[in-house]
Coordinates of N, CA and C and ligand atoms in Angstrom, one line a residue:
T919 N 20.3 -20.3 -58.1 CA 21.7 -21.2 -57.4 C 21.3 -22.7 -57.4
Q920 N 22.4 -23.3 -57.5 CA 22.0 -24.8 -57.5 C 21.7 -25.3 -55.9
S921 N 20.7 -26.2 -55.7 CA 20.6 -26.6 -54.3 C 21.6 -27.8 -54.0
T922 N 22.0 -28.0 -52.9 CA 22.8 -29.2 -52.5 C 22.0 -30.5 -52.2
R923 N 22.8 -31.4 -51.9 CA 22.0 -32.8 -51.7 C 21.3 -32.6 -50.1
P924 N 22.1 -32.1 -49.2 CA 21.3 -31.9 -48.1 C 20.0 -31.2 -47.9
Q925 N 20.1 -30.2 -48.9 CA 18.9 -29.2 -49.1 C 17.8 -30.0 -49.7
R926 N 18.2 -31.0 -50.7 CA 17.3 -31.6 -51.5 C 16.7 -32.7 -50.5
L927 N 17.5 -33.2 -49.5 CA 16.9 -34.3 -48.7 C 16.0 -33.5 -47.6
L928 N 16.3 -32.3 -47.1 CA 15.4 -31.5 -46.2 C 13.9 -31.3 -46.9
G929 N 14.1 -31.0 -48.2 CA 12.9 -30.6 -49.0 C 12.0 -31.8 -49.0
A930 N 12.4 -33.0 -49.1 CA 11.9 -34.1 -48.9 C 11.3 -34.6 -47.9
V931 N 11.9 -34.3 -46.8 CA 11.2 -34.3 -45.6 C 10.1 -33.5 -45.1
Q932 N 10.4 -32.2 -45.5 CA 9.3 -31.2 -45.3 C 8.2 -31.2 -46.2
K933 N 8.2 -32.0 -47.6 CA 7.3 -32.3 -48.1 C 6.6 -33.5 -48.0
K934 N 6.9 -34.6 -47.5 CA 6.6 -36.0 -47.4 C 6.3 -36.5 -46.0
A935 N 7.1 -36.1 -44.9 CA 7.2 -36.7 -43.6 C 6.2 -35.9 -43.0
T936 N 5.6 -36.7 -41.9 CA 4.8 -35.8 -41.0 C 5.4 -35.3 -39.8
R937 N 5.1 -34.0 -39.6 CA 5.6 -33.4 -38.5 C 5.7 -34.0 -37.0
G938 N 6.7 -33.9 -36.4 CA 6.4 -34.5 -35.2 C 6.7 -36.4 -35.0
N939 N 6.7 -36.7 -36.2 CA 6.8 -38.3 -36.1 C 8.2 -38.7 -36.8
P940 N 9.1 -38.9 -35.8 CA 10.3 -39.5 -36.2 C 10.5 -40.6 -37.2
R941 N 9.6 -41.4 -36.9 CA 9.8 -43.0 -37.9 C 9.5 -42.3 -39.2
S942 N 8.5 -41.3 -39.2 CA 8.0 -41.0 -41.0 C 9.3 -40.1 -41.3
V943 N 10.1 -39.3 -40.6 CA 11.0 -38.8 -41.0 C 12.2 -39.7 -41.7
I944 N 12.5 -40.7 -40.9 CA 13.6 -41.8 -41.1 C 13.2 -42.5 -42.5
Q945 N 11.8 -42.8 -42.5 CA 11.2 -43.4 -43.8 C 11.5 -42.8 -45.0
T946 N 11.3 -41.5 -44.7 CA 11.3 -40.6 -46.1 C 12.9 -40.3 -46.5
I947 N 13.6 -40.2 -45.4 CA 15.0 -40.1 -45.9 C 15.6 -41.2 -46.6
D948 N 15.1 -42.4 -46.1 CA 15.7 -43.9 -46.5 C 15.0 -43.9 -48.1
Q949 N 13.9 -43.6 -48.3 CA 13.2 -43.7 -49.6 C 13.6 -42.7 -50.4
F950 N 14.3 -41.3 -49.9 CA 14.8 -40.5 -50.7 C 16.2 -41.1 -51.3
C951 N 17.0 -41.6 -50.4 CA 18.4 -42.2 -50.4 C 18.4 -43.4 -51.5
R952 N 17.1 -44.1 -51.6 CA 17.0 -45.5 -52.2 C 16.7 -44.9 -53.7
Q953 N 15.8 -44.0 -53.7 CA 15.1 -43.9 -55.1 C 15.6 -42.4 -56.0
R954 N 16.2 -41.4 -55.0 CA 16.5 -40.3 -55.7 C 18.2 -40.3 -55.4
E955 N 18.7 -39.8 -54.3 CA 20.3 -39.7 -54.2 C 21.0 -40.3 -53.2
W956 N 21.5 -41.4 -53.2 CA 22.6 -41.9 -52.1 C 23.0 -40.6 -51.2
A957 N 23.1 -41.0 -49.9 CA 23.6 -40.1 -49.1 C 24.3 -40.9 -48.1
M958 N 25.3 -40.2 -47.1 CA 25.9 -40.9 -46.3 C 25.3 -41.2 -44.8
N959 N 23.9 -41.4 -44.9 CA 23.1 -41.7 -43.7 C 23.4 -43.3 -43.1
V960 N 23.7 -43.4 -41.8 CA 23.9 -45.0 -41.5 C 22.7 -45.6 -42.3
G961 N 21.7 -45.4 -42.5 CA 20.7 -46.0 -43.2 C 19.9 -46.7 -42.3
D962 N 19.0 -47.9 -43.2 CA 18.0 -48.7 -42.3 C 18.5 -50.0 -42.1
E963 N 19.3 -50.5 -42.6 CA 19.7 -51.8 -42.3 C 20.7 -51.4 -41.2
K964 N 21.8 -50.7 -41.4 CA 22.8 -50.6 -40.1 C 21.8 -49.9 -39.0
G965 N 20.8 -49.0 -39.6 CA 20.1 -48.3 -38.4 C 19.4 -49.1 -37.4
C966 N 19.0 -50.4 -38.0 CA 18.1 -51.5 -37.2 C 19.1 -51.9 -35.9
I967 N 20.5 -52.1 -36.4 CA 21.4 -52.5 -35.4 C 21.8 -51.4 -34.4
L968 N 21.5 -50.2 -34.9 CA 21.9 -48.8 -34.0 C 21.0 -48.8 -33.0
D969 N 19.4 -49.0 -33.4 CA 18.5 -49.3 -32.5 C 18.4 -50.1 -31.4
S970 N 18.9 -51.3 -31.9 CA 18.8 -52.3 -30.9 C 20.1 -52.0 -29.7
V971 N 21.0 -51.3 -30.4 CA 22.2 -51.2 -29.2 C 21.8 -50.0 -28.5
V972 N 20.8 -49.0 -28.9 CA 20.5 -47.9 -28.0 C 19.5 -48.1 -27.2
T973 N 18.5 -49.2 -27.5 CA 17.5 -49.9 -26.5 C 18.2 -50.7 -25.5
E974 N 19.0 -51.4 -25.9 CA 19.4 -52.1 -24.8 C 20.4 -51.7 -24.1
T975 N 21.2 -50.5 -24.4 CA 21.8 -49.6 -23.5 C 20.9 -48.9 -22.5
N976 N 20.1 -48.4 -23.0 CA 19.0 -47.5 -22.6 C 19.9 -46.2 -21.6
P977 N 20.6 -45.6 -22.7 CA 21.6 -44.6 -22.2 C 20.9 -43.2 -21.5
T978 N 21.6 -42.4 -20.9 CA 21.0 -41.3 -20.2 C 21.7 -40.1 -21.0
T979 N 22.8 -40.3 -21.2 CA 23.9 -39.4 -22.0 C 24.5 -40.1 -23.2
V980 N 24.2 -39.2 -24.3 CA 24.8 -39.9 -25.6 C 25.5 -38.9 -26.4
L981 N 26.4 -39.3 -27.0 CA 27.2 -38.6 -27.8 C 27.6 -39.0 -29.3
E982 N 26.9 -38.3 -30.3 CA 27.1 -38.5 -31.8 C 28.1 -37.6 -32.4
L983 N 29.1 -38.2 -33.0 CA 30.2 -37.7 -33.7 C 29.8 -37.6 -35.0
G984 N 29.5 -36.5 -35.6 CA 29.2 -36.6 -37.0 C 27.6 -36.4 -37.4
T985 N 27.3 -35.1 -37.3 CA 25.6 -35.2 -37.7 C 25.2 -35.4 -38.7
Y986 N 25.9 -35.0 -39.9 CA 25.3 -34.9 -41.3 C 24.2 -34.3 -41.4
C987 N 22.9 -34.7 -41.9 CA 21.4 -34.4 -42.0 C 20.8 -34.7 -40.8
G988 N 21.4 -35.4 -40.0 CA 20.5 -35.7 -38.6 C 19.9 -37.0 -38.6
Y989 N 19.9 -37.9 -39.6 CA 19.2 -39.1 -39.7 C 19.4 -40.0 -38.4
S990 N 20.9 -40.3 -38.1 CA 20.9 -41.1 -37.1 C 20.7 -40.4 -35.7
T991 N 21.0 -38.9 -35.7 CA 20.3 -38.3 -34.5 C 18.9 -38.5 -34.0
V992 N 18.0 -38.5 -35.4 CA 16.3 -38.5 -35.2 C 16.4 -39.9 -34.5
R993 N 17.1 -41.4 -35.2 CA 17.1 -42.5 -34.8 C 17.0 -42.8 -33.5
I994 N 18.2 -42.1 -32.9 CA 18.8 -42.4 -31.4 C 17.6 -41.6 -30.5
A995 N 17.7 -40.3 -31.0 CA 16.7 -39.4 -30.1 C 15.3 -40.2 -29.8
S996 N 14.7 -40.6 -30.9 CA 13.4 -41.0 -30.9 C 13.3 -42.4 -29.8
L997 N 14.5 -43.0 -29.5 CA 14.7 -44.2 -28.6 C 14.8 -43.6 -27.3
L998 N 15.1 -42.4 -27.0 CA 15.8 -42.0 -25.6 C 14.5 -42.1 -24.6
P999 N 14.8 -42.1 -23.4 CA 13.8 -41.8 -22.4 C 13.7 -40.4 -21.8
P1000 N 12.6 -40.0 -21.4 CA 12.3 -38.5 -21.4 C 13.4 -37.6 -21.0
Q1001 N 14.2 -38.0 -19.9 CA 15.1 -37.1 -19.4 C 16.7 -37.4 -20.0
A1002 N 16.6 -38.2 -20.8 CA 18.0 -38.4 -21.7 C 18.3 -37.2 -22.5
R1003 N 19.5 -37.1 -22.9 CA 19.9 -36.1 -23.9 C 21.1 -36.7 -24.7
L1004 N 20.8 -36.1 -25.8 CA 22.0 -36.5 -27.0 C 22.7 -35.3 -27.5
I1005 N 24.1 -35.4 -27.3 CA 24.6 -34.1 -27.8 C 25.4 -34.5 -29.0
T1006 N 25.2 -34.0 -30.3 CA 25.6 -34.3 -31.6 C 26.7 -33.2 -32.1
L1007 N 27.9 -33.5 -32.8 CA 28.8 -32.7 -33.4 C 28.7 -32.4 -34.5
E1008 N 29.0 -31.5 -35.2 CA 28.8 -31.3 -36.6 C 29.9 -30.4 -36.9
F1009 N 30.8 -30.7 -37.8 CA 31.9 -29.7 -38.2 C 31.4 -28.6 -39.3
N1010 N 30.5 -29.1 -40.2 CA 30.1 -28.6 -41.4 C 28.9 -27.6 -41.1
P1011 N 28.9 -26.2 -41.3 CA 27.8 -25.5 -40.7 C 26.7 -25.6 -41.6
D1012 N 27.0 -26.0 -43.0 CA 25.7 -26.2 -43.8 C 25.0 -27.5 -43.4
F1013 N 26.0 -28.5 -43.2 CA 25.3 -29.6 -42.7 C 24.5 -29.3 -41.3
A1014 N 25.2 -28.5 -40.2 CA 24.5 -28.3 -39.0 C 23.1 -27.4 -39.6
R1015 N 23.0 -26.6 -40.2 CA 21.9 -26.0 -40.7 C 20.6 -26.9 -41.1
I1016 N 21.0 -27.8 -41.9 CA 20.0 -28.6 -42.4 C 19.6 -29.8 -41.3
A1017 N 20.5 -30.2 -40.7 CA 20.1 -31.1 -39.5 C 19.2 -30.5 -38.4
R1018 N 19.6 -29.3 -38.2 CA 18.7 -28.6 -37.0 C 17.3 -28.6 -37.3
Q1019 N 17.1 -28.4 -38.9 CA 15.4 -28.6 -39.3 C 15.0 -29.9 -39.4
V1020 N 16.0 -30.7 -39.8 CA 15.3 -32.2 -39.8 C 15.0 -32.6 -38.5
I1021 N 15.7 -32.3 -37.4 CA 15.7 -32.3 -36.0 C 14.3 -32.2 -35.4
T1022 N 14.1 -30.9 -36.2 CA 12.9 -30.1 -35.3 C 11.6 -30.7 -36.1
W1023 N 11.9 -30.9 -37.4 CA 10.6 -31.7 -37.9 C 10.1 -32.8 -37.5
A1024 N 11.2 -33.6 -36.9 CA 11.1 -34.8 -36.4 C 10.3 -34.7 -34.9
G1025 N 10.4 -33.5 -34.3 CA 9.8 -33.2 -33.2 C 10.8 -33.8 -31.7
V1026 N 12.0 -34.0 -31.9 CA 13.2 -34.5 -31.0 C 14.0 -33.5 -30.5
Q1027 N 13.6 -32.1 -31.1 CA 14.8 -31.2 -30.6 C 14.8 -31.1 -29.1
D1028 N 14.0 -31.2 -28.2 CA 14.0 -31.3 -26.8 C 15.0 -32.2 -26.1
K1029 N 15.4 -33.2 -26.9 CA 16.3 -34.3 -26.3 C 18.0 -34.0 -26.8
V1030 N 18.0 -33.0 -28.2 CA 19.0 -33.0 -28.9 C 19.7 -31.3 -28.6
E1031 N 21.1 -31.7 -28.4 CA 21.9 -30.5 -28.7 C 22.9 -30.6 -29.8
L1032 N 22.6 -29.9 -30.6 CA 23.6 -30.0 -31.9 C 24.5 -28.8 -31.8
V1033 N 26.1 -29.0 -31.6 CA 27.0 -28.3 -31.3 C 28.0 -28.2 -32.5
E1034 N 28.2 -27.1 -33.1 CA 29.0 -27.0 -34.3 C 30.4 -26.9 -34.0
G1035 N 31.3 -27.6 -34.4 CA 32.9 -27.6 -34.3 C 33.4 -28.9 -34.5
A1036 N 34.7 -28.9 -34.4 CA 35.4 -30.3 -34.7 C 35.4 -30.8 -33.2
S1037 N 35.4 -32.1 -33.4 CA 35.5 -33.3 -32.4 C 36.4 -33.1 -31.4
G1038 N 37.7 -32.9 -31.9 CA 38.9 -32.7 -31.2 C 39.2 -31.6 -30.4
D1039 N 38.5 -30.4 -30.7 CA 38.3 -29.2 -30.1 C 37.0 -29.5 -28.9
L1040 N 36.0 -30.0 -29.3 CA 35.0 -29.7 -28.5 C 35.0 -31.0 -27.3
I1041 N 35.4 -32.2 -27.7 CA 35.5 -33.1 -26.5 C 36.0 -32.9 -25.2
P1042 N 37.2 -32.1 -25.4 CA 37.8 -31.6 -24.1 C 36.9 -30.6 -23.1
K1043 N 35.8 -30.1 -23.9 CA 35.3 -29.1 -23.3 C 33.7 -29.7 -22.9
M1044 N 33.6 -31.0 -22.9 CA 32.3 -31.7 -22.6 C 32.0 -31.5 -21.3
K1045 N 32.9 -31.8 -20.3 CA 32.5 -31.7 -18.9 C 32.3 -30.1 -18.5
A1046 N 33.2 -29.4 -18.8 CA 33.3 -27.9 -18.2 C 31.8 -27.1 -18.8
Q1047 N 32.0 -27.3 -20.1 CA 31.1 -26.1 -20.9 C 29.8 -26.9 -21.2
F1048 N 29.7 -28.3 -21.2 CA 28.3 -28.9 -21.7 C 27.7 -29.7 -20.2
G1049 N 28.5 -29.6 -19.3 CA 28.0 -30.4 -18.0 C 27.9 -32.0 -18.1
V1050 N 28.5 -32.4 -18.7 CA 28.5 -33.8 -18.9 C 29.3 -34.4 -17.9
N1051 N 29.0 -35.7 -17.2 CA 29.9 -36.4 -16.3 C 30.4 -37.4 -17.3
T1052 N 30.1 -38.5 -17.5 CA 30.2 -39.4 -18.5 C 29.4 -39.7 -19.5
F1053 N 29.5 -40.5 -20.8 CA 28.7 -40.7 -21.9 C 28.4 -42.2 -21.9
D1054 N 27.0 -42.6 -21.8 CA 26.7 -44.1 -21.8 C 27.0 -44.6 -23.0
L1055 N 26.7 -44.0 -24.1 CA 26.8 -44.3 -25.5 C 27.5 -43.5 -26.0
V1056 N 28.6 -43.8 -27.3 CA 29.1 -42.8 -28.2 C 28.9 -43.6 -29.5
F1057 N 28.2 -42.6 -30.7 CA 28.2 -43.2 -32.1 C 29.2 -42.3 -32.7
L1058 N 30.1 -43.1 -33.2 CA 31.1 -42.3 -34.2 C 30.9 -42.6 -35.5
D1059 N 30.6 -41.4 -36.2 CA 30.3 -41.4 -37.7 C 30.9 -40.1 -38.1
H1060 N 31.8 -39.8 -37.8 CA 32.6 -38.5 -38.5 C 33.9 -39.0 -39.2
W1061 N 34.9 -38.3 -39.2 CA 35.9 -38.5 -40.1 C 36.6 -39.6 -39.4
K1062 N 36.7 -40.5 -40.4 CA 37.2 -41.9 -40.1 C 38.5 -42.1 -39.6
D1063 N 39.5 -41.1 -39.7 CA 40.8 -40.9 -39.1 C 40.6 -40.3 -37.8
R1064 N 39.6 -39.7 -37.4 CA 39.4 -39.1 -36.4 C 39.0 -40.2 -35.1
Y1065 N 38.5 -41.3 -35.6 CA 37.8 -42.5 -34.6 C 38.9 -42.7 -33.4
L1066 N 40.1 -43.0 -33.9 CA 41.2 -43.6 -32.9 C 41.4 -42.2 -31.9
P1067 N 41.9 -41.3 -32.7 CA 42.4 -40.3 -31.4 C 41.3 -39.4 -30.7
D1068 N 40.2 -39.5 -31.3 CA 38.8 -39.1 -30.4 C 38.4 -40.1 -29.3
T1069 N 38.7 -41.2 -29.4 CA 38.5 -42.3 -28.5 C 39.6 -42.1 -27.4
K1070 N 40.9 -41.9 -27.9 CA 41.9 -41.7 -26.7 C 41.7 -40.5 -25.8
L1071 N 41.0 -39.6 -26.8 CA 40.9 -38.3 -26.1 C 39.9 -38.2 -25.0
M1072 N 38.6 -39.0 -25.4 CA 37.5 -39.3 -24.5 C 37.9 -40.2 -23.0
E1073 N 39.1 -41.0 -23.2 CA 39.3 -41.8 -22.3 C 40.3 -40.7 -21.3
E1074 N 41.2 -40.0 -22.0 CA 41.8 -39.0 -21.3 C 41.0 -37.8 -20.4
C1075 N 40.3 -37.6 -21.2 CA 39.2 -36.7 -20.5 C 38.1 -37.1 -19.5
G1076 N 38.1 -38.5 -19.1 CA 37.5 -39.1 -18.3 C 35.9 -39.3 -18.7
L1077 N 35.4 -39.2 -19.9 CA 34.5 -39.2 -20.4 C 33.5 -40.5 -20.6
L1078 N 34.5 -41.6 -20.4 CA 33.8 -43.1 -20.2 C 34.0 -43.6 -19.1
K1079 N 33.1 -44.2 -18.8 CA 33.2 -45.2 -17.3 C 32.7 -46.5 -17.9
K1080 N 33.2 -47.6 -17.0 CA 33.2 -48.8 -16.8 C 31.7 -49.2 -17.5
G1081 N 31.6 -49.8 -18.6 CA 30.5 -50.1 -19.3 C 29.8 -49.1 -20.4
S1082 N 30.7 -48.1 -20.4 CA 30.2 -47.1 -21.7 C 30.5 -47.8 -23.0
I1083 N 29.6 -47.5 -23.7 CA 29.6 -48.5 -25.2 C 29.8 -47.5 -26.3
L1084 N 31.0 -47.7 -27.0 CA 31.2 -47.1 -28.5 C 30.5 -48.0 -29.4
L1085 N 29.9 -47.0 -30.4 CA 29.4 -47.7 -31.5 C 29.9 -47.0 -32.7
A1086 N 30.6 -47.8 -33.7 CA 31.3 -47.0 -34.5 C 30.8 -47.5 -36.0
D1087 N 30.4 -46.7 -37.0 CA 29.8 -46.8 -38.1 C 31.2 -46.9 -39.3
N1088 N 31.0 -47.7 -40.2 CA 31.6 -47.5 -41.4 C 33.3 -48.5 -41.3
V1089 N 33.3 -49.2 -40.4 CA 34.6 -49.8 -39.9 C 35.0 -50.8 -41.1
I1090 N 34.3 -50.9 -42.1 CA 35.0 -51.6 -43.2 C 34.7 -50.6 -44.6
C1091 N 33.6 -49.7 -44.4 CA 33.8 -49.0 -45.8 C 33.2 -47.7 -45.6
P1092 N 33.9 -46.7 -45.6 CA 35.4 -46.4 -45.8 C 36.4 -47.3 -45.1
G1093 N 36.4 -47.6 -43.9 CA 37.1 -48.5 -43.1 C 37.9 -47.2 -42.3
T1094 N 38.0 -48.0 -41.1 CA 38.8 -47.5 -39.9 C 39.8 -48.2 -39.0
P1095 N 40.9 -48.7 -40.0 CA 41.6 -49.8 -39.6 C 42.6 -49.8 -38.2
D1096 N 43.1 -48.3 -38.0 CA 43.9 -48.2 -36.8 C 42.9 -48.2 -35.7
Y1097 N 41.5 -47.7 -35.8 CA 40.8 -47.8 -34.7 C 40.1 -49.3 -34.3
L1098 N 39.8 -50.1 -35.1 CA 39.5 -51.5 -35.2 C 40.3 -52.2 -34.4
E1099 N 41.9 -52.0 -35.0 CA 42.9 -52.7 -34.4 C 42.9 -52.4 -32.8
Y1100 N 42.8 -51.0 -32.4 CA 42.7 -50.6 -30.9 C 41.8 -51.2 -30.2
V1101 N 40.4 -51.4 -30.7 CA 39.6 -51.4 -29.6 C 39.3 -53.0 -29.5
R1102 N 39.8 -53.8 -30.7 CA 39.9 -55.3 -30.8 C 41.0 -55.9 -29.8
N1103 N 42.3 -55.1 -29.9 CA 43.5 -55.8 -29.0 C 43.6 -54.9 -28.0
S1104 N 42.8 -54.0 -27.5 CA 43.3 -53.3 -26.0 C 42.3 -54.1 -25.1
P1105 N 42.9 -54.6 -23.7 CA 42.5 -55.0 -22.5 C 41.4 -54.1 -22.2
R1106 N 41.4 -52.8 -22.6 CA 40.4 -51.8 -21.9 C 38.8 -52.1 -22.5
Y1107 N 38.9 -52.8 -23.7 CA 37.5 -52.9 -24.5 C 37.2 -54.3 -24.9
Q1108 N 36.0 -54.5 -25.0 CA 35.4 -55.9 -25.3 C 34.7 -55.4 -26.4
S1109 N 35.1 -55.9 -27.7 CA 34.5 -55.5 -29.0 C 33.7 -56.7 -29.6
Q1110 N 32.5 -56.2 -30.6 CA 31.7 -57.0 -31.4 C 31.6 -56.4 -32.6
Y1111 N 31.8 -57.1 -33.8 CA 31.6 -56.7 -35.2 C 30.1 -57.1 -35.7
F1112 N 29.2 -55.9 -36.0 CA 28.0 -56.3 -36.2 C 28.2 -56.0 -37.8
K1113 N 28.0 -57.5 -38.8 CA 28.3 -57.2 -40.2 C 26.9 -56.6 -40.8
S1114 N 27.0 -55.7 -41.7 CA 26.1 -55.2 -42.5 C 26.4 -54.7 -43.9
H1115 N 25.7 -53.8 -44.4 CA 26.1 -53.3 -45.7 C 26.1 -51.8 -45.6
L1116 N 27.0 -51.2 -46.6 CA 26.9 -49.8 -46.7 C 25.6 -49.6 -47.1
E1117 N 25.2 -48.2 -46.4 CA 24.0 -47.9 -46.7 C 23.1 -47.7 -48.0
Y1118 N 22.4 -48.4 -48.5 CA 21.6 -48.3 -49.5 C 22.4 -49.2 -50.5
T1119 N 23.4 -49.8 -50.4 CA 24.1 -50.7 -51.2 C 24.4 -52.1 -50.6
K1120 N 25.0 -52.9 -51.6 CA 25.2 -54.4 -51.2 C 26.7 -54.6 -50.9
V1121 N 27.4 -53.5 -50.7 CA 28.9 -53.3 -50.6 C 29.0 -53.7 -48.7
E1122 N 29.7 -54.4 -48.4 CA 30.0 -54.9 -47.2 C 30.4 -53.8 -46.2
D1123 N 29.8 -53.7 -45.2 CA 30.1 -52.6 -44.0 C 29.8 -53.3 -43.1
G1124 N 29.7 -52.6 -41.7 CA 29.4 -52.9 -40.4 C 29.7 -52.0 -39.4
L1125 N 29.1 -52.4 -38.0 CA 29.3 -51.4 -37.0 C 30.1 -52.2 -36.0
E1126 N 31.0 -51.6 -35.1 CA 31.7 -52.3 -34.3 C 31.3 -51.8 -32.8
K1127 N 30.9 -52.7 -32.0 CA 30.3 -52.2 -30.9 C 31.5 -52.4 -29.7
S1128 N 31.9 -51.5 -29.0 CA 32.9 -51.7 -27.9 C 32.7 -51.2 -26.8
V1129 N 32.5 -52.2 -25.5 CA 32.2 -51.7 -24.2 C 33.6 -51.3 -23.7
F1130 N 33.6 -50.3 -22.7 CA 34.9 -49.8 -22.3 C 34.8 -50.7 -20.9
L1131 N 35.9 -51.1 -20.5 CA 36.0 -51.7 -19.4 C 36.5 -51.2 -18.0
G1132 N 36.9 -50.0 -18.1 CA 37.4 -49.2 -17.1 C 38.9 -49.3 -16.9
Ligands
77G1207 N1 32.6 -32.3 -35.3 C1 33.4 -33.2 -36.2 N2 34.6 -33.5 -36.1 C2 35.3 -34.0 -36.9 N3 34.5 -34.2 -38.1 C3 33.6 -34.0 -38.4 C4 32.7 -33.5 -37.7 N4 31.6 -33.7 -37.9 C5 31.8 -34.0 -39.2 N5 32.9 -34.3 -39.5 C6 33.3 -34.8 -40.8 C7 32.6 -35.9 -41.2 C8 32.6 -36.1 -42.7 C9 31.6 -37.2 -43.0 C10 32.1 -38.5 -42.4 N6 31.2 -39.4 -42.8 C11 32.0 -40.2 -44.0 O1 32.7 -39.8 -44.5 C12 31.2 -41.4 -44.3 C13 31.2 -41.7 -45.9 C14 30.8 -42.9 -46.1 C15 31.0 -43.3 -48.0 C16 31.0 -44.7 -48.0 C17 31.3 -44.9 -49.5 C18 31.7 -44.0 -50.4 F1 31.9 -44.4 -51.7 C19 31.5 -42.7 -49.9 C20 31.2 -42.4 -48.7 C21 29.5 -43.6 -45.6 C22 29.4 -43.1 -44.3 O2 28.4 -43.7 -43.7 C23 30.3 -42.2 -43.7 O3 29.9 -41.7 -42.4
MG1208 MG1 28.7 -43.6 -41.6

């Protein structure tokens, strides 16, 4: 039977990356996506912006919406202090299965909790079921038409506190116009656009960083 792209990406990681070394896993995936097959990881250019936001936020509790193969999960987790934790939500069980193996290969599994399910169903359960108070940082990288409803849901569920950071991928390509309009015009957010490119291409894309003002 034919392998899938995520399976081939995992194969490259298990063949070429050093176990327990997150940087080598990231490097291997970026090389695979540049030289073999494009895949919708945040990539190395936007990944550097992600890294800088994570390090300057120094978060204790992070939420990632949309795990895919775990590339940004590994990038974020490798920068977290020892007690910090990252909860990542993935809808697709095949992606989740691959991501778990990428995360374990990188050696960051102790900081990561991968939960399978739709963001709209899981966000309301974060406090009661996952013992979360508020998130210091949320990385949005899932269905582009879920960014806005899920942000409103996080507000309603009291999962954001003054100073919580939302970092959204793909605000230009594929684009999240309703989300951008909201965070850029709402008095409850201070927003900033980081211009970049769609992963592994010259197409414009960028990350939007929005601070919740309470
Ligand atoms: N827990 C959950 N709840 C809801 N949805 C959930 C979920 N878990 C997963 N999903 C569903 C996410 C499906 C993938 C989302 N990402 C994308 O769709 C995406 C697409 C591109 C792209 C750009 C140009 C092109 F020509 C083609 C594709 C680039 C990216 O960086 C992308 O992140
Ligand atoms: Mg993306």
